[in-house]
Short mmCIF file of C-alpha atoms in Angstrom, two decimals:
data_model
loop_
_atom_site.label_atom_id
_atom_site.label_comp_id
_atom_site.label_asym_id
_atom_site.label_seq_id
_atom_site.Cartn_x
_atom_site.Cartn_y
_atom_site.Cartn_z
CA MET A 1175 -1.87 -29.10 -18.17
CA ASN A 1176 -4.64 -26.67 -17.21
CA LEU A 1177 -3.53 -23.23 -16.10
CA ILE A 1178 -4.42 -19.63 -15.39
CA PHE A 1179 -2.05 -17.01 -16.82
CA CYS A 1180 -1.50 -13.69 -15.03
CA GLY A 1181 0.46 -10.88 -16.70
CA THR A 1182 0.17 -7.33 -17.92
CA PRO A 1183 3.03 -5.64 -19.88
CA GLN A 1184 4.82 -6.56 -23.08
CA PHE A 1185 7.40 -8.57 -21.10
CA ALA A 1186 4.67 -11.17 -20.38
CA VAL A 1187 3.46 -11.52 -23.97
CA PRO A 1188 6.12 -13.99 -25.27
CA SER A 1189 5.32 -16.33 -22.36
CA LEU A 1190 1.60 -16.28 -23.13
CA GLU A 1191 2.25 -16.76 -26.83
CA LYS A 1192 4.59 -19.68 -26.11
CA LEU A 1193 2.06 -21.38 -23.84
CA VAL A 1194 -0.59 -21.06 -26.54
CA ALA A 1195 1.79 -22.43 -29.18
CA GLU A 1196 2.66 -25.39 -26.93
CA ASN A 1197 -1.06 -26.21 -26.54
CA PHE A 1198 -1.32 -25.67 -22.81
CA SER A 1199 -4.96 -25.45 -21.74
CA ILE A 1200 -5.27 -21.81 -20.68
CA GLN A 1201 -8.51 -21.57 -18.75
CA LEU A 1202 -8.26 -17.88 -17.92
CA VAL A 1203 -6.02 -14.86 -18.49
CA MET A 1204 -5.81 -12.28 -15.71
CA THR A 1205 -4.46 -8.83 -16.48
CA ASN A 1206 -4.78 -5.28 -15.21
CA PRO A 1207 -7.81 -3.18 -16.17
CA ASP A 1208 -7.54 -0.98 -19.25
CA GLU A 1209 -5.89 2.32 -18.41
CA PRO A 1210 -4.67 5.54 -20.05
CA ARG A 1211 -1.34 5.05 -21.83
CA GLY A 1212 0.90 6.83 -24.30
CA ARG A 1213 0.41 10.23 -25.85
CA GLY A 1214 -3.05 11.60 -25.34
CA HIS A 1215 -3.62 9.25 -22.38
CA LYS A 1216 -6.15 7.25 -24.31
CA VAL A 1217 -7.57 4.28 -22.40
CA GLN A 1218 -6.01 1.15 -23.88
CA PRO A 1219 -5.87 -2.58 -23.10
CA SER A 1220 -2.69 -4.10 -21.74
CA PRO A 1221 -0.42 -5.99 -24.18
CA VAL A 1222 -1.45 -9.24 -22.45
CA LYS A 1223 -5.14 -8.46 -22.95
CA GLU A 1224 -4.54 -7.78 -26.64
CA THR A 1225 -2.80 -11.17 -26.92
CA ALA A 1226 -5.59 -12.95 -25.06
CA LEU A 1227 -8.21 -11.41 -27.33
CA LYS A 1228 -6.22 -12.47 -30.39
CA HIS A 1229 -6.39 -16.09 -29.22
CA ALA A 1230 -10.00 -15.82 -27.91
CA LEU A 1231 -8.90 -16.66 -24.36
CA PRO A 1232 -11.23 -15.88 -21.40
CA LEU A 1233 -10.27 -12.68 -19.58
CA TYR A 1234 -10.58 -11.40 -16.04
CA GLN A 1235 -9.38 -7.87 -15.13
CA PRO A 1236 -9.76 -7.21 -11.42
CA ALA A 1237 -8.32 -3.95 -10.11
CA LYS A 1238 -7.19 -5.88 -7.01
CA VAL A 1239 -6.77 -9.57 -6.30
CA LYS A 1240 -6.88 -9.35 -2.51
CA THR A 1241 -10.67 -9.16 -2.50
CA GLY A 1242 -13.49 -11.55 -1.70
CA GLU A 1243 -14.85 -11.02 -5.19
CA ALA A 1244 -11.61 -12.17 -6.85
CA ARG A 1245 -11.36 -15.14 -4.51
CA GLU A 1246 -14.94 -16.18 -5.26
CA TYR A 1247 -14.36 -15.76 -9.02
CA LEU A 1248 -11.20 -17.88 -9.10
CA SER A 1249 -12.56 -20.56 -6.77
CA HIS A 1250 -14.64 -21.94 -9.66
CA TYR A 1251 -11.51 -22.85 -11.64
CA ARG A 1252 -9.81 -26.23 -11.31
CA VAL A 1253 -6.34 -25.76 -12.73
CA ASP A 1254 -2.99 -27.45 -12.14
CA VAL A 1255 -0.93 -24.28 -11.92
CA ILE A 1256 -1.12 -20.49 -12.05
CA VAL A 1257 1.58 -18.86 -14.20
CA ILE A 1258 2.54 -15.31 -13.23
CA VAL A 1259 4.71 -13.06 -15.41
CA ALA A 1260 4.97 -9.37 -14.51
CA TYR A 1261 1.38 -9.25 -13.30
CA GLY A 1262 1.92 -6.27 -11.01
CA HIS A 1263 0.08 -7.58 -7.93
CA ILE A 1264 1.11 -9.25 -4.68
CA VAL A 1265 -0.47 -12.70 -4.83
CA PRO A 1266 -2.52 -13.55 -1.72
CA GLN A 1267 -2.01 -16.82 0.15
CA TRP A 1268 -5.41 -18.24 -0.88
CA MET A 1269 -4.37 -17.86 -4.52
CA ILE A 1270 -0.98 -19.47 -3.88
CA ASP A 1271 -2.78 -22.44 -2.33
CA LEU A 1272 -5.38 -22.78 -5.10
CA PRO A 1273 -3.60 -24.98 -7.70
CA PRO A 1274 -1.87 -28.25 -6.72
CA LEU A 1275 1.41 -27.28 -8.44
CA GLY A 1276 1.30 -23.77 -6.97
CA CYS A 1277 1.87 -20.36 -8.56
CA ILE A 1278 4.93 -20.29 -10.83
CA ASN A 1279 6.57 -16.92 -11.43
CA LEU A 1280 9.04 -15.81 -14.08
CA HIS A 1281 11.42 -13.25 -12.57
CA ALA A 1282 13.87 -11.21 -14.65
CA SER A 1283 17.04 -11.83 -12.66
CA ILE A 1284 19.08 -14.68 -11.22
CA LEU A 1285 17.54 -14.92 -7.78
CA PRO A 1286 18.22 -14.07 -5.02
CA LYS A 1287 19.83 -11.05 -6.71
CA TYR A 1288 17.60 -8.17 -7.73
CA ARG A 1289 14.37 -9.11 -6.02
CA GLY A 1290 11.67 -6.54 -6.68
CA ALA A 1291 9.85 -4.62 -9.38
CA ALA A 1292 12.71 -3.34 -11.59
CA PRO A 1293 15.45 -6.02 -11.75
CA ILE A 1294 16.53 -5.33 -15.33
CA ALA A 1295 16.99 -1.58 -14.91
CA TRP A 1296 18.97 -1.89 -11.68
CA ALA A 1297 21.19 -4.65 -13.04
CA ILE A 1298 22.26 -2.28 -15.83
CA ILE A 1299 22.58 0.77 -13.57
CA ARG A 1300 24.75 -1.14 -11.09
CA GLY A 1301 27.08 -2.35 -13.79
CA GLU A 1302 26.36 -6.09 -13.75
CA LYS A 1303 27.95 -8.06 -16.58
CA GLU A 1304 25.35 -10.82 -16.46
CA THR A 1305 21.74 -11.31 -15.46
CA GLY A 1306 19.05 -13.78 -16.50
CA VAL A 1307 15.63 -15.21 -15.73
CA THR A 1308 14.42 -17.48 -12.98
CA THR A 1309 11.29 -19.55 -12.53
CA MET A 1310 10.24 -19.99 -8.91
CA LYS A 1311 7.37 -21.12 -6.75
CA ILE A 1312 5.71 -18.08 -5.26
CA ASP A 1313 5.49 -17.93 -1.48
CA ALA A 1314 4.30 -15.24 0.92
CA GLY A 1315 7.49 -13.14 0.54
CA MET A 1316 8.66 -10.77 -2.19
CA ASP A 1317 10.44 -13.00 -4.75
CA THR A 1318 11.63 -15.30 -1.96
CA GLY A 1319 10.16 -18.60 -3.21
CA ASP A 1320 12.08 -21.74 -4.08
CA VAL A 1321 13.92 -21.64 -7.41
CA LEU A 1322 12.91 -24.10 -10.12
CA LEU A 1323 15.07 -23.26 -13.16
CA GLU A 1324 17.23 -20.36 -14.36
CA ARG A 1325 18.92 -19.14 -17.53
CA ARG A 1326 21.79 -16.66 -17.62
CA GLU A 1327 22.25 -13.89 -20.18
CA PRO A 1328 25.15 -11.43 -20.67
CA ILE A 1329 24.40 -7.72 -20.40
CA ARG A 1330 25.79 -6.05 -23.53
CA ALA A 1331 27.68 -2.78 -23.39
CA ASP A 1332 24.92 -1.00 -25.29
CA ASP A 1333 21.95 -2.69 -23.62
CA THR A 1334 19.11 -0.53 -22.38
CA THR A 1335 16.33 -1.81 -20.16
CA GLU A 1336 14.19 -1.92 -23.29
CA THR A 1337 16.56 -4.11 -25.35
CA LEU A 1338 17.49 -6.41 -22.48
CA SER A 1339 13.83 -6.83 -21.49
CA GLU A 1340 13.00 -7.96 -24.99
CA ARG A 1341 15.70 -10.67 -24.95
CA LEU A 1342 14.88 -11.86 -21.44
CA SER A 1343 11.16 -12.08 -22.21
CA ILE A 1344 11.88 -14.53 -25.02
CA ILE A 1345 14.39 -16.55 -23.01
CA GLY A 1346 11.93 -16.56 -20.14
CA ALA A 1347 9.08 -17.84 -22.29
CA ASP A 1348 11.13 -20.90 -23.23
CA LEU A 1349 12.18 -21.38 -19.63
CA MET A 1350 8.57 -21.23 -18.40
CA VAL A 1351 7.47 -23.91 -20.85
CA GLU A 1352 10.41 -26.14 -19.87
CA THR A 1353 9.62 -25.56 -16.20
CA LEU A 1354 5.97 -26.58 -16.56
CA HIS A 1355 6.80 -29.71 -18.56
CA ARG A 1356 9.49 -30.85 -16.13
CA LEU A 1357 7.40 -29.91 -13.10
CA GLU A 1358 4.55 -32.04 -14.39
CA GLN A 1359 6.96 -34.96 -14.87
CA GLY A 1360 8.41 -34.53 -11.39
CA GLU A 1361 11.85 -33.75 -12.79
CA ILE A 1362 12.50 -30.56 -10.78
CA THR A 1363 13.53 -30.33 -7.16
CA PRO A 1364 12.79 -26.79 -5.91
CA ARG A 1365 15.90 -25.13 -4.46
CA PRO A 1366 15.62 -22.69 -1.53
CA GLN A 1367 17.22 -19.29 -2.10
CA ASP A 1368 20.20 -18.13 -0.06
CA HIS A 1369 18.51 -15.13 1.51
CA HIS A 1370 21.84 -13.79 2.79
CA GLN A 1371 22.86 -13.15 -0.83
CA ALA A 1372 19.68 -11.22 -1.70
CA THR A 1373 19.82 -7.77 -3.29
CA PHE A 1374 16.88 -5.57 -4.16
CA ALA A 1375 15.59 -3.73 -7.21
CA PRO A 1376 12.92 -1.26 -6.10
CA ARG A 1377 10.27 0.11 -8.43
CA LEU A 1378 11.63 3.02 -10.47
CA GLN A 1379 10.53 6.51 -9.55
CA LYS A 1380 10.57 9.60 -11.75
CA ASP A 1381 13.24 11.16 -9.52
CA ASP A 1382 15.59 8.24 -10.25
CA GLY A 1383 16.16 9.89 -13.64
CA LEU A 1384 17.69 13.10 -12.24
CA ILE A 1385 21.38 13.14 -13.17
CA ASP A 1386 23.87 13.89 -10.39
CA TRP A 1387 26.89 15.23 -12.25
CA SER A 1388 29.13 14.66 -9.24
CA LEU A 1389 29.00 10.90 -9.97
CA PRO A 1390 31.58 9.15 -12.18
CA ALA A 1391 30.95 9.26 -15.93
CA LEU A 1392 30.59 5.48 -16.19
CA ASP A 1393 27.89 5.44 -13.51
CA LEU A 1394 25.94 8.07 -15.43
CA GLU A 1395 26.31 6.25 -18.75
CA ARG A 1396 24.82 3.13 -17.15
CA ARG A 1397 22.01 5.16 -15.63
CA VAL A 1398 21.13 6.61 -19.04
CA ARG A 1399 20.81 3.08 -20.47
CA GLY A 1400 19.09 1.60 -17.44
CA LEU A 1401 16.35 4.21 -17.37
CA ILE A 1402 15.25 3.67 -20.99
CA PRO A 1403 12.35 3.64 -21.73
CA TRP A 1404 11.17 5.10 -18.39
CA PRO A 1405 11.68 7.49 -16.68
CA GLY A 1406 14.73 8.42 -18.78
CA ALA A 1407 17.81 10.22 -17.42
CA TYR A 1408 17.49 13.98 -17.33
CA THR A 1409 19.14 17.16 -16.13
CA LEU A 1410 18.29 20.87 -16.30
CA PHE A 1411 19.47 23.20 -19.06
CA ARG A 1412 18.67 26.89 -18.63
CA GLY A 1413 15.94 25.92 -16.18
CA LYS A 1414 14.25 23.40 -18.46
CA ARG A 1415 14.35 19.61 -18.30
CA LEU A 1416 16.81 18.06 -20.73
CA HIS A 1417 16.54 14.30 -21.31
CA VAL A 1418 19.68 12.41 -22.25
CA TRP A 1419 18.72 9.41 -24.39
CA ARG A 1420 22.14 8.23 -25.57
CA ALA A 1421 25.56 8.87 -24.10
CA GLU A 1422 29.02 7.39 -23.72
CA VAL A 1423 32.08 8.00 -21.64
CA ALA A 1424 34.67 10.07 -23.51
CA GLN A 1425 37.95 8.29 -24.15
CA ALA A 1426 40.03 11.44 -23.71
CA PRO A 1427 40.34 12.98 -20.24
CA GLY A 1428 38.32 16.11 -19.51
CA ALA A 1429 39.69 19.50 -18.59
CA ALA A 1430 41.10 19.67 -15.09
CA ALA A 1431 39.34 21.59 -12.30
CA VAL A 1432 36.06 21.96 -14.17
CA ALA A 1433 32.85 21.88 -12.13
CA PRO A 1434 30.67 18.77 -12.63
CA GLY A 1435 27.98 19.44 -15.25
CA THR A 1436 30.11 21.97 -17.15
CA ILE A 1437 29.34 21.77 -20.86
CA SER A 1438 31.82 21.47 -23.70
CA ALA A 1439 30.39 21.96 -27.20
CA GLU A 1440 32.82 21.65 -30.08
CA VAL A 1441 32.29 20.74 -33.74
CA GLY A 1442 29.02 18.95 -33.15
CA ARG A 1443 30.28 17.18 -30.04
CA LEU A 1444 28.41 17.83 -26.79
CA SER A 1445 29.83 16.64 -23.50
CA ALA A 1446 29.57 17.38 -19.81
CA ALA A 1447 32.10 17.09 -16.98
CA CYS A 1448 31.49 14.43 -14.35
CA GLY A 1449 32.58 14.01 -10.76
CA ASP A 1450 35.60 11.84 -11.58
CA GLY A 1451 37.01 14.40 -14.02
CA LYS A 1452 35.89 12.45 -17.08
CA GLN A 1453 33.49 13.66 -19.74
CA LEU A 1454 30.12 12.14 -20.64
CA VAL A 1455 29.46 12.60 -24.35
CA LEU A 1456 25.77 13.31 -24.99
CA HIS A 1457 24.72 11.95 -28.39
CA ASP A 1458 20.92 12.32 -28.29
CA VAL A 1459 19.07 14.80 -26.11
CA GLN A 1460 15.57 16.20 -25.84
CA LEU A 1461 14.72 19.55 -24.33
CA GLU A 1462 11.41 19.81 -22.49
CA GLY A 1463 8.55 20.33 -24.97
CA ARG A 1464 10.80 19.69 -27.98
CA LYS A 1465 11.62 16.68 -30.14
CA ARG A 1466 14.64 14.46 -29.67
CA LEU A 1467 17.78 15.85 -31.35
CA SER A 1468 21.32 14.81 -32.16
CA ALA A 1469 24.04 16.68 -30.30
CA ARG A 1470 24.94 18.61 -33.45
CA ASP A 1471 21.37 19.86 -33.98
CA PHE A 1472 21.00 20.71 -30.32
CA ILE A 1473 24.22 22.76 -30.32
CA ASN A 1474 23.19 24.60 -33.47
CA GLY A 1475 19.82 25.46 -31.96
CA ALA A 1476 20.93 26.39 -28.44
CA ARG A 1477 24.23 28.20 -29.19
CA ALA A 1478 26.77 29.49 -26.61
CA LEU A 1479 26.92 26.22 -24.69
CA THR A 1480 30.56 25.80 -23.72
CA GLY A 1481 31.10 26.76 -20.09
CA GLU A 1482 27.43 26.60 -19.15
CA ILE A 1483 26.62 24.19 -16.36
CA LEU A 1484 23.90 21.55 -16.51
CA GLY A 1485 21.61 21.03 -13.55
CA PHE A 1486 20.30 24.56 -13.20
#
């Protein structure tokens, strides 16, 4: 089967690697242009570009795909299918119509739940016990195309978006290969989504990380995990941003009638009161401009914490 592969972040890499290993004929790899990343904002290639270069695959890096130039460029390719995994662009209709088997997308949820750009993070934040991956035929809508195959995966109690993404990317790579093989053999009947059951997972914004201490402790614990690696959950401590990288809900009840965000620091244990009266234990934190610390080291460095209120 001849195909074009479109993808950009690390989540797409296992799919590309699997397609190479299964000897699919990859005519072209499309990925985002190189851009500043990481500390120092050095211009770097995307993980998919690095993988394509490793396998000497042809590359195309348009800044936009809804252009006459991109259309003209792709019109010279005769492929059976276009595979899209976390590419980061809305695919135009002319591109959907280009290959006879259509554009096949790997989405990181069980559709129609969690349509959108951040399905893994929101599934964790909203307390889902299970998620998964879906292959679907792209149509003109946002993740509204007919479903081809799906695989379910439990969300573990300690999963972050980072750890769950890694598992789903591997499960998804296998599912994509199975989808292409069975699609080629005519063994899959596309299934329309039940749009009435759709939920949405909008792209994360930096402000999503701001902790509202009036919320229940369990909600905040999920938010901490769901926002790793980006943007991270954070609050204010003495006017400076304090990231919370690891936390859990305290088993013992908190002190009654304590304002949300009120700190308790005892014997290396740092916790904060939440809106439901429970305590969120903060294990790893990072004050703005400083390195990440354990609660014990943070308490020893900051001193006089008990009774102070986070968020100011």
